[in-house]
Structure formats: structure tokens, C-alpha cells
Tab-separated table of C-alpha atoms in Angstrom:
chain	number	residue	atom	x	y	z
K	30	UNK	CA	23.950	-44.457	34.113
K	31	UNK	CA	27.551	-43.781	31.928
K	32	UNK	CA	27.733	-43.770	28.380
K	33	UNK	CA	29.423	-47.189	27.192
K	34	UNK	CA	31.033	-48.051	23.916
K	35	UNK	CA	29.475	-49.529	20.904
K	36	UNK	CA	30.333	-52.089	18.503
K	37	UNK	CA	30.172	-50.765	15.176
K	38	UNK	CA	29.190	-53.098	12.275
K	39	UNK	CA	26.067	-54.684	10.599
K	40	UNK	CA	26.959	-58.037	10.824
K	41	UNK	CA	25.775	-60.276	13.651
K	42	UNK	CA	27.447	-59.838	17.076
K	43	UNK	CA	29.816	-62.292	17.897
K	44	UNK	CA	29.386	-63.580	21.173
K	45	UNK	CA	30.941	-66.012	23.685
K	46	UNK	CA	28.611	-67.961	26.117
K	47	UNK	CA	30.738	-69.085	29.451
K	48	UNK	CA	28.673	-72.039	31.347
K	49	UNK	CA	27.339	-74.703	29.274
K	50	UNK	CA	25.070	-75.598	31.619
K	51	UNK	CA	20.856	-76.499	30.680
K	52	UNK	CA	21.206	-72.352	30.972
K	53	UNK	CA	23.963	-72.110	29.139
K	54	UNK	CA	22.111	-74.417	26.663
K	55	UNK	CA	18.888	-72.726	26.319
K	56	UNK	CA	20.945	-69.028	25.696
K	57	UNK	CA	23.086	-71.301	22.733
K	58	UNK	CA	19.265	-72.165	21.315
K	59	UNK	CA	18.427	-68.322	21.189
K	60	UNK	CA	21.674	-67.051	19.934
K	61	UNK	CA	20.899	-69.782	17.571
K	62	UNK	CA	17.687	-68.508	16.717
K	63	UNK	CA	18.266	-65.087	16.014
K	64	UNK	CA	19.882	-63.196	13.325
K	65	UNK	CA	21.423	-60.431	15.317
K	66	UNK	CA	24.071	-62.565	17.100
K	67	UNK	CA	26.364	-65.419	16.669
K	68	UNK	CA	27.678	-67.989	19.452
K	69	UNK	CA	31.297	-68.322	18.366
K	70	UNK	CA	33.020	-69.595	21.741
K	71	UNK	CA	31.908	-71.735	24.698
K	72	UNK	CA	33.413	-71.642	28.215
K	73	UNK	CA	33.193	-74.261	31.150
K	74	UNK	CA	35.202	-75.970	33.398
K	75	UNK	CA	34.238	-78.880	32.098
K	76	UNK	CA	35.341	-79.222	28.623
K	77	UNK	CA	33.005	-82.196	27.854
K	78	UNK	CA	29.601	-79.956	28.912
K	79	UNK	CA	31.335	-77.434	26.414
K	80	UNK	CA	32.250	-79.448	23.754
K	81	UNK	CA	28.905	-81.066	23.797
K	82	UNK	CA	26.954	-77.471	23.911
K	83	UNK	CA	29.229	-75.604	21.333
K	84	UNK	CA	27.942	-74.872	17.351
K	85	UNK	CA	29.751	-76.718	15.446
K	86	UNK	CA	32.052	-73.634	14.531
K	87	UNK	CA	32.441	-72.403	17.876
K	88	UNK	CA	35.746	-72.940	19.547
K	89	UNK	CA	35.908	-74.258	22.880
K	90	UNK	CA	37.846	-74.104	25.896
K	91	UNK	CA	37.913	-74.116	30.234
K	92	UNK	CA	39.215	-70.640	30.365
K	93	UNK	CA	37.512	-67.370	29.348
K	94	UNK	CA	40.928	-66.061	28.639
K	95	UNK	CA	41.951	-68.822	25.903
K	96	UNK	CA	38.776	-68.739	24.300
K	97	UNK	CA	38.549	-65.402	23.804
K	98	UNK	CA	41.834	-64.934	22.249
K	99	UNK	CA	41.217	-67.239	19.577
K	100	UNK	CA	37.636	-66.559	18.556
K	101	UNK	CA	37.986	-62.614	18.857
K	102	UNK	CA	34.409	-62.054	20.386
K	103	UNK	CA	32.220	-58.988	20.418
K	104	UNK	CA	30.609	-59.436	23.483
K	105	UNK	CA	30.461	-61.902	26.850
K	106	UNK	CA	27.431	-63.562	27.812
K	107	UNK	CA	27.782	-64.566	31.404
K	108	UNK	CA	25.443	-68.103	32.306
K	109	UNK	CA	27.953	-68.964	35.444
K	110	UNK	CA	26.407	-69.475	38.864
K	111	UNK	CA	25.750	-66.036	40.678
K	112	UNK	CA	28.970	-66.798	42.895
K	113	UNK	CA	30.814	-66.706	39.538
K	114	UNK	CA	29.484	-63.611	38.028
K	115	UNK	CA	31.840	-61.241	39.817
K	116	UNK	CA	35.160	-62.814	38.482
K	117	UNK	CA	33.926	-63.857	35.319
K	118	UNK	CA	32.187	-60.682	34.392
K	119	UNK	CA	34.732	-58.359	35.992
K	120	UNK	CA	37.596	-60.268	33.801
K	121	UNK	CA	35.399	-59.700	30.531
K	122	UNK	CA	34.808	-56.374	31.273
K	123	UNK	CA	38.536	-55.573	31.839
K	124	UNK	CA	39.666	-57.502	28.424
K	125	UNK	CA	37.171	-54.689	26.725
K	126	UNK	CA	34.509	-56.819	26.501
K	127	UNK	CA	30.540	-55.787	26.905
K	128	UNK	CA	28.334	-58.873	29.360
K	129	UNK	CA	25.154	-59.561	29.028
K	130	UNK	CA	25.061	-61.509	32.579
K	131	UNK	CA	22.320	-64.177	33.651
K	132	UNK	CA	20.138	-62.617	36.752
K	133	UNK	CA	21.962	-62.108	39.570
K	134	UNK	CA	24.273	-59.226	38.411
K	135	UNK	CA	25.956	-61.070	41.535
K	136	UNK	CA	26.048	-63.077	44.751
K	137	UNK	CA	25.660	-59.996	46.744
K	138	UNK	CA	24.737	-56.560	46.521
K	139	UNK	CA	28.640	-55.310	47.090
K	140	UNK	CA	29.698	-57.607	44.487
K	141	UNK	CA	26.819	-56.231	42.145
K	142	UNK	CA	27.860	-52.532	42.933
K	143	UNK	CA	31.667	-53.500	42.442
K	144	UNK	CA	30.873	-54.966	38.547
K	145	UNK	CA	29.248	-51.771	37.970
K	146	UNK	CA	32.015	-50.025	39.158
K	147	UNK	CA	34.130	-51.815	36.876
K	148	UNK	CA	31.770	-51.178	34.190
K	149	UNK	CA	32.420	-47.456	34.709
K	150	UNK	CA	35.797	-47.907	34.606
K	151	UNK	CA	36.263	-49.569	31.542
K	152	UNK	CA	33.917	-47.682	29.692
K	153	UNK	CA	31.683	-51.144	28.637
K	154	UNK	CA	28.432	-52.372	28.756
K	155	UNK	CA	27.031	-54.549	31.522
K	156	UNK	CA	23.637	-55.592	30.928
K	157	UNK	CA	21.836	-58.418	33.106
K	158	UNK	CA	18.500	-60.622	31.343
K	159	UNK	CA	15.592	-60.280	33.272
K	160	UNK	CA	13.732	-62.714	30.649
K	161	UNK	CA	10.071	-62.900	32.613
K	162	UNK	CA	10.350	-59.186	31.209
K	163	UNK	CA	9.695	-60.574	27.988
K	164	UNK	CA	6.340	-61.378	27.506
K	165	UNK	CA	3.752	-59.861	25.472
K	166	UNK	CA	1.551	-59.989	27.963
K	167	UNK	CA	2.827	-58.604	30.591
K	168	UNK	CA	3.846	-55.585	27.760
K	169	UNK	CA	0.145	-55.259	27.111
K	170	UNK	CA	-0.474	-54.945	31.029
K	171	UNK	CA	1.844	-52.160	31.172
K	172	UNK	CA	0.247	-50.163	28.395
K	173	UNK	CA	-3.175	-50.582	29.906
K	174	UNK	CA	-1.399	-49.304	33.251
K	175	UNK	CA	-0.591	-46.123	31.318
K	176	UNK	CA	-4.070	-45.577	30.482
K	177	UNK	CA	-5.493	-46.174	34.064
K	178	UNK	CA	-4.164	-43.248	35.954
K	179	UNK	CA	-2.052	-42.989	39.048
K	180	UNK	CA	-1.582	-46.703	40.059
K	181	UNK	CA	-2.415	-47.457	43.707
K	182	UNK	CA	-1.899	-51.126	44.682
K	183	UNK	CA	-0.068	-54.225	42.581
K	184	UNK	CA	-0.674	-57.484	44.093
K	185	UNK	CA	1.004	-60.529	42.806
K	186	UNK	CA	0.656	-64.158	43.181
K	187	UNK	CA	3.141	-67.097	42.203
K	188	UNK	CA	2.307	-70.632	43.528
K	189	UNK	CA	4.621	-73.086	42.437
K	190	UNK	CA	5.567	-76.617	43.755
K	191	UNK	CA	8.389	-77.832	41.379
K	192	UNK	CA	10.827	-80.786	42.926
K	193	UNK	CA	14.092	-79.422	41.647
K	194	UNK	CA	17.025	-81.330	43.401
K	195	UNK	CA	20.027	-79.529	43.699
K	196	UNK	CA	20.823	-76.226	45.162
K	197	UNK	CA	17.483	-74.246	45.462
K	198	UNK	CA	16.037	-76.940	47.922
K	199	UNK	CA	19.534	-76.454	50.324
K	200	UNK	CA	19.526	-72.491	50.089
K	201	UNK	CA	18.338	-70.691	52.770
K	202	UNK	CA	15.566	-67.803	50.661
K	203	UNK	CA	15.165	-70.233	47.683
K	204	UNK	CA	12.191	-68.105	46.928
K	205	UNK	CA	13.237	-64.475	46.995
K	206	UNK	CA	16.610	-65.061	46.150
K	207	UNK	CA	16.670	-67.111	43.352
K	208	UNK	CA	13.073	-66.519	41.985
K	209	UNK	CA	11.320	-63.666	43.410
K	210	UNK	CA	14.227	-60.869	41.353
K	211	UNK	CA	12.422	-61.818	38.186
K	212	UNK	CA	8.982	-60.405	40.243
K	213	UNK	CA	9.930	-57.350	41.883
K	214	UNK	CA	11.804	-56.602	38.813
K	215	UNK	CA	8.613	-56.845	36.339
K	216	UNK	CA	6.720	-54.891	38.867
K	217	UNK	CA	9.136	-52.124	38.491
K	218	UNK	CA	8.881	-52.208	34.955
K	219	UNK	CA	4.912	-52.053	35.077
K	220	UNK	CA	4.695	-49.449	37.389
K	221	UNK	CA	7.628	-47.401	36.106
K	222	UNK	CA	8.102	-46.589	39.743
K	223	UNK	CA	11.393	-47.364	42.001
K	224	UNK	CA	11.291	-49.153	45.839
K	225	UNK	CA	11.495	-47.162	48.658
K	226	UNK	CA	11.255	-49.551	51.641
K	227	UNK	CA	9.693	-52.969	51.935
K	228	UNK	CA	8.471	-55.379	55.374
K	229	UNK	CA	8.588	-59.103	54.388
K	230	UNK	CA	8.097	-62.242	56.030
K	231	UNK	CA	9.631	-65.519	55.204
K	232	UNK	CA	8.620	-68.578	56.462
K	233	UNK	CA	8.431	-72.731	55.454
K	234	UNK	CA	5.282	-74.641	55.430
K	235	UNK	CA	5.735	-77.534	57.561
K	236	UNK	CA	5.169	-79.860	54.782
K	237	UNK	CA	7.809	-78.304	52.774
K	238	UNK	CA	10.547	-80.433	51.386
K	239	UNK	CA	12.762	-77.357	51.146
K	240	UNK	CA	15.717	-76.534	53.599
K	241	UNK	CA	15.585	-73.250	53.007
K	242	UNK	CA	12.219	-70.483	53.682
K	243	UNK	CA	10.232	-71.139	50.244
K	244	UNK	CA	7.620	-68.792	50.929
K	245	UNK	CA	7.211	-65.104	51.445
K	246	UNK	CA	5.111	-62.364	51.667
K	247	UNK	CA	6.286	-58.883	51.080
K	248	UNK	CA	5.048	-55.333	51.120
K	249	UNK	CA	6.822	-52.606	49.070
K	250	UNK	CA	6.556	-48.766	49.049
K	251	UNK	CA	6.961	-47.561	45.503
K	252	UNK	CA	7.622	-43.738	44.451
K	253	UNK	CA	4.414	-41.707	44.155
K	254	UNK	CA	3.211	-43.957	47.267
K	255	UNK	CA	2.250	-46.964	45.007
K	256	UNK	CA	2.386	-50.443	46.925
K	257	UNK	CA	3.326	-53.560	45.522
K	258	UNK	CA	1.912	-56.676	47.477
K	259	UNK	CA	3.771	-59.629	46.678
K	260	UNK	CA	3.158	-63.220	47.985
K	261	UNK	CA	5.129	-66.515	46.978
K	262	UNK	CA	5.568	-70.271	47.361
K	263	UNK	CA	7.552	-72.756	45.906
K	264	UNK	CA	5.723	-75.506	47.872
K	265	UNK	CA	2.220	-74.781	46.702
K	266	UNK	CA	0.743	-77.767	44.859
K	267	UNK	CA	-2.869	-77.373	43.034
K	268	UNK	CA	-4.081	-74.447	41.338
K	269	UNK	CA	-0.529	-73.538	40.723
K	270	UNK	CA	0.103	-69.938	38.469
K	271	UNK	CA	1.749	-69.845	35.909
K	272	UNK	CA	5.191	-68.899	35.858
K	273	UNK	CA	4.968	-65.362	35.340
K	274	UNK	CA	2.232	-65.278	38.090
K	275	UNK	CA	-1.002	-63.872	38.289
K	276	UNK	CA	-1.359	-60.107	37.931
K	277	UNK	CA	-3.515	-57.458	39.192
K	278	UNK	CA	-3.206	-53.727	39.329
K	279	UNK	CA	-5.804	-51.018	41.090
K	280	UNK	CA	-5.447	-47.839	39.821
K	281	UNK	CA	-6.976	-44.250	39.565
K	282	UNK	CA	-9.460	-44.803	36.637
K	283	UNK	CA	-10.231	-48.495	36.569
K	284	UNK	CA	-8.538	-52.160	37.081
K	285	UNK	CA	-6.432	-54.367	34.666
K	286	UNK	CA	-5.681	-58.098	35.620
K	287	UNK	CA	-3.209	-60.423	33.882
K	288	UNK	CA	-3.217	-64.590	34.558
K	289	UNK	CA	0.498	-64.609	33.432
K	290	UNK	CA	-0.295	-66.654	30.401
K	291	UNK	CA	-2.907	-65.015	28.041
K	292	UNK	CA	-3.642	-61.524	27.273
K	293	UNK	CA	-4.506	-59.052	30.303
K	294	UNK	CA	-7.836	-57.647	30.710
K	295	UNK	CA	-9.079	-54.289	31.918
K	296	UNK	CA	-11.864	-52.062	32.909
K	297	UNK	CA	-12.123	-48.468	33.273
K	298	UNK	CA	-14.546	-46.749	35.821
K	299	UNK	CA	-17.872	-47.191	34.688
K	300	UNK	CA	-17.403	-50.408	33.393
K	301	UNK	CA	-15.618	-49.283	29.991
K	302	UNK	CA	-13.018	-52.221	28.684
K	303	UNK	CA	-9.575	-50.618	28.218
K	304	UNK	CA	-7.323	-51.732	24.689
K	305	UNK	CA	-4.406	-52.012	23.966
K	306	UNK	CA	-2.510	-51.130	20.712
K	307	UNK	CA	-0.003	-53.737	18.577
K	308	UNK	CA	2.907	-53.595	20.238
K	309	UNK	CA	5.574	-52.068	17.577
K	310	UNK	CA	8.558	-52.138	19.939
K	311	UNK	CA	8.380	-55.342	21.688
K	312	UNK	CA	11.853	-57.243	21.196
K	313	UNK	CA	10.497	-61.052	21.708
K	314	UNK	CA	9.949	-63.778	24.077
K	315	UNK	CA	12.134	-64.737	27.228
K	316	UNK	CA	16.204	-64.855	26.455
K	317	UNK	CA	15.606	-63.358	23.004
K	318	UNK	CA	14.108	-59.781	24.073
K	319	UNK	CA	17.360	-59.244	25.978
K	320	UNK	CA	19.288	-61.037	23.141
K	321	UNK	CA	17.550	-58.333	20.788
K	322	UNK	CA	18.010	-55.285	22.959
K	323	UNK	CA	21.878	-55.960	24.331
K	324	UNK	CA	22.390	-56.482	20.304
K	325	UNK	CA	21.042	-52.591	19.631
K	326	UNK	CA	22.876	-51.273	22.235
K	327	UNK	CA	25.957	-51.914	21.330
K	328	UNK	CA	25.304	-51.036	17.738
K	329	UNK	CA	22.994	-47.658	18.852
K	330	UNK	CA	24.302	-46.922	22.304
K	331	UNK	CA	20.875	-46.464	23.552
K	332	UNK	CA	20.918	-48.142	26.977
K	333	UNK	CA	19.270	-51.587	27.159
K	334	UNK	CA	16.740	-53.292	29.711
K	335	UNK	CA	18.645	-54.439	32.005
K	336	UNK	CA	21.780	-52.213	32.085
K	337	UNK	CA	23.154	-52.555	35.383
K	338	UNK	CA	22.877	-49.645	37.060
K	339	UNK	CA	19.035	-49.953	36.679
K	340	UNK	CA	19.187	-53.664	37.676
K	341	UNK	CA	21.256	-52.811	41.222
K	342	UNK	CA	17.607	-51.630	42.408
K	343	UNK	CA	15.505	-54.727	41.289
K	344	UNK	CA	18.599	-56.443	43.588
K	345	UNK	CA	18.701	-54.762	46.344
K	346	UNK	CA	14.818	-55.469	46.452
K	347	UNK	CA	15.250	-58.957	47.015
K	348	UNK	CA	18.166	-58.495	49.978
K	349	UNK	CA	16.092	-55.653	51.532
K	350	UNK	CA	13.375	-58.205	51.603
K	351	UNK	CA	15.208	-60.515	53.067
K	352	UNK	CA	16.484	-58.059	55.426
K	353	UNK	CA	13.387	-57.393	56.821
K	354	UNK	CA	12.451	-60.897	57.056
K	355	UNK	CA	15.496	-61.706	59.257
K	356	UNK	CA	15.222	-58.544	61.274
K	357	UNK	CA	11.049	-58.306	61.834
K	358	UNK	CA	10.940	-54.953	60.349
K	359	UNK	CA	10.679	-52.274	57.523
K	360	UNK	CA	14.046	-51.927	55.520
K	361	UNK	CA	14.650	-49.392	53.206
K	362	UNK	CA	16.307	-49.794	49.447
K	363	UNK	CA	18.615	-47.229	50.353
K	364	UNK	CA	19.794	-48.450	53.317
K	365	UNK	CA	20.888	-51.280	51.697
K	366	UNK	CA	22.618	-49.897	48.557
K	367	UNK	CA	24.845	-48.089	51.163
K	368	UNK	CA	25.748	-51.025	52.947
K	369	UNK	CA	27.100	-52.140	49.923
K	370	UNK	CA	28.778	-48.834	48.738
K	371	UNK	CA	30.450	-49.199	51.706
K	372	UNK	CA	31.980	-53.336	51.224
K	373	UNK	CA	32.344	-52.765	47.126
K	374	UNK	CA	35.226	-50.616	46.835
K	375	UNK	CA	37.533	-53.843	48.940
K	376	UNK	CA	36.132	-56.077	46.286
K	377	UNK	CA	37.020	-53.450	42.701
């Protein structure tokens, strides 16, 4: 991780938002809602979605150049389609301007490591939103895993059978590609532990009405030896989870469980409940937490959630998953952040 400049000031951070997508949309509502930040450009190619998604005193346009030299942003916020993100983000980054990029970082692990190349380069922030992060919930459930002792086991669960049209039900891993990141990323962040190596299977239930594998189970080895067990479906009707999944972690000196909606619950050896202090430092719900903590970095210069050479390992999680689902066997992380050390420098 590199230093990266700040931008010094009190007043709200002035950001433009490129894709004006229902994304796009939903980050315009929490700029909207919060007082750190300030939308004051819009980017897509289609000037109508923009027009139609911009504040009334944002300016508009189909090019992140044009925009940007009119409204005179602070910061990028990247909502483009992950095939986008290395262009777009790259070009931000090399007009001197911070990202905070929608998950992927990009397509592609090379792309990913080539951004945060770039990053380096240019001395700027780039910070990518895991927003199932931000839940107080799942905060709680990490401060009870503190209290537990050495972790040993985190299983997860997501059932889900949404219809959604479009791209995810063509895509070959709709599951671990374009859902699962937000997953192995939280467990990261519970466990404050790093992958090793993981052996996952993909398959599609014959009743399926995906193209593409939309379920998955997946073993990881974490540092300190801790597995995380993680099983999906997008074509799971009944009983579904919620959407940040159900929750539960074994660990040295008791048990903690969280149904992805409410408020965790655990139990120390002996049968002792574990509690949980107010949580002083939590930055908010979904888009705003990384809204709040992209906003103090670049007036602090303490590196955010997120920051991307932190977020290149909850990537390369998902493609060594589906690594080892293609190949039948055990793939480690590294392996695959040096296959893409080894394509990013063509693409910088």
C-alpha cells in the first residue's frame, strides 16, 4: 500500500458519478444524502440517462473528459460496467483524480493489477465499495469474533432466486463473479485473515433458468489455518437468506451466528452469551460507509476500506475460485496474482 494525496478542505467533496445507470442512481441518492460529498457532474453515453439522473446543479455530459473540465471535481466515482472500469478509472486517475470504483476494481485480475499500477504512478487514491461491508451487523459479528479466540471454521450460506433479465442470466459464473466478491470479501474482513488457496465447484441445477453456473461451493484456506466454507445459489427459491447471507463462525472459546438481517448472537464455552459494545466507528449503511470513509481519506490520508491494493486479494478470490472449478483442483491466491503480474504491465 503507497501513500496517496489528499484533498485539503472542509467543505464537501466534489464528486463526479460516470454511469447513470439504477447504480449510478442509487450512488446519486447517497451522495445526496450525505453531508461529506457533493454530486456535481454526471457521465454516460447516453446523455438522456444522464440528464435524467443529474442534481439539478450538476453538469452533464457523454465524456469524462468534458465533464470534468467544466465542473472541476475532487474526486471520480466509477458506476461503469466492470469491462469499463479499466479505461474509465485509469483516465481519472491520470487527469489527477482519486476513484472510488463500483466492485469489480476490473474485468480481470491483470486489468485490476494494471489500475493499481496506475494508482502508484500517479500518486492517487483508488478505492473500490464493497457496500455488504456496511452493515451493523455484520460489524457486531466481527467484534464478537475478537472476543472468541483463534477462529477455526466460517461457513456461509446465500440462497437466492431473483429473475433478473439481462446479463447475469447469460454470464458464464453469474454467482461468483458478479455476487460471491461481496462474500469472500466480508469474510476477510471478519476474520482479519488473507486466502491462501481455495477448491470450488460450480455447477447449474437442472431447473435453473440461468446460462451460466449459478451455484457454487467453495473451500478456502485462510492464514493461521482458518477455513472459510462458502456455498451459493442464485436459483434457490423458498427459505431464501437474506442478502447478506446467513453467518456462522466456530472459534476457540465459543460460537457467534449472524442471519444477515438482525443482530448476531453468540455464546462462549460454557454457555456464557458474548456482547458487544456501541459501535463508535461504524461509517453507515451500504454505499454510504464507503461514501464516508473514501471522504476521510482524502481529507486524513488514512487509507480507506477498500483501497485497492487490499481489494486485489478479495478479487483474485473469486478467479481462483473459479479456477479451481474449471480445472477440478486446489488453486492458490498467489498463483493467480502472478498470472496477472505477468499480463498487467501490456495493459499500463
Amino acid at each position: 500500500m503507497t501513500a496517496f494525496r489528499t484533498a485539503p478542505g472542509d467543505g464537501p467533496l466534489r464528486l463526479v458519478v460516470v454511469g447513470a445507470g439504477q447504480m449510478g442512481r442509487n450512488w446519486l441518492r447517497a451522495i445526496g444524502s450525505s453531508a461529506l460529498v457533493e454530486a456535481v457532474g454526471v457521465v454516460d453515453l447516453d446523455l438522456a440517462a444522464a440528464e435524467s439522473a443529474a442534481p439539478p446543479s450538476a453538469d452533464v455530459g457523454r465524456t469524462l473528459a468534458e465533464v470534468v473540465d467544466r465542473s472541476r471535481p475532487d474526486a471520480v466515482v466509477n458506476v461503469t460496467i466492470p469491462e469499463a472500469h479499466l479505461p474509465v478509472t485509469g483516465e481519472a486517475l491520470r487527469r489527477g483524480l482519486p476513484v472510488l470504483s463500483e466492485k469489480p476494481m476490473a474485468a480481470t485480475p491483470a486489468e485490476a493489477l494494471a489500475l493499481v499500477r496506475i494508482a502508484e504512478e500517479t500518486g492517487q487514491l483508488l478505492a473500490v465499495s464493497q457496500n455488504r461491508r456496511f452493515h451493523s451487523g455484520l460489524w457486531e459479528l466481527r467484534r464478537l469474533a475478537g472476543q472468541l479466540g483463534r477462529a477455526g471454521i466460517l461457513t456461509h450460506e446465500f440462497f437466492k432466486a431473483p429473475h433478473f433479465g439481462g446479463f447475469r442470466e447469460v454470464m458464464a459464473n453469474p454467482l461468483v463473479l458478479d455476487m460471491a466478491i461481496h462474500n469472500f470479501d466480508a469474510a476477510r474482513f471478519l476474520l482479519g485473515a488473507e486466502p491462501v488457496a481455495v477448491y470450488c465447484e460450480e455447477y447449474n441445477p437442472g431447473w435453473s433458468w440461468y446460462g451460466g453456473d449459478a451455484a457454487a461451493t467453495a473451500i478456502f484456506e485462510m492464514t493461521g489455518g482458518v477455513r472459510f466454507v462458502y456455498t451459493g445459489s442464485w436459483c434457490s427459491p423458498g427459505l431464501e437468506t437474506a442478502w447478506n447471507s446467513r453467518w456462522r463462525l466456530s472459534a476457540e472459546r465459543g460460537s457467534a451466528t449472524w442471519d444477515g438481517d438482525g443482530r448476531p448472537v453468540a455464546e462462549r464455552t460454557g454457555g456464557a452469551p458474548a456482547t458487544v459494545d456501541a459501535l463508535d466507528d461504524y461509517p453507515g449503511d451500504d454505499l454510504l460507509g464507503s461514501l464516508t470513509l473514501f471522504a476521510r481519506a482524502l481529507r486524513t490520508g488514512e487509507a480507506p476500506m477498500g483501497e485497492c491494493h487490499d481489494n486485489l486479494r478479495s478479487l483474485a478470490m473469486v478467479h481462483a475460485a473459479i479456477a479451481s472449478a474449471s480445472r477440478g483442483e486446489r488453486v492458490r491466491i498467489d498463483e493467480v496474482l502472478a498470472a496477472a503480474e505477468a499480463d498487467a504491465a501490456a495493459l499500463v
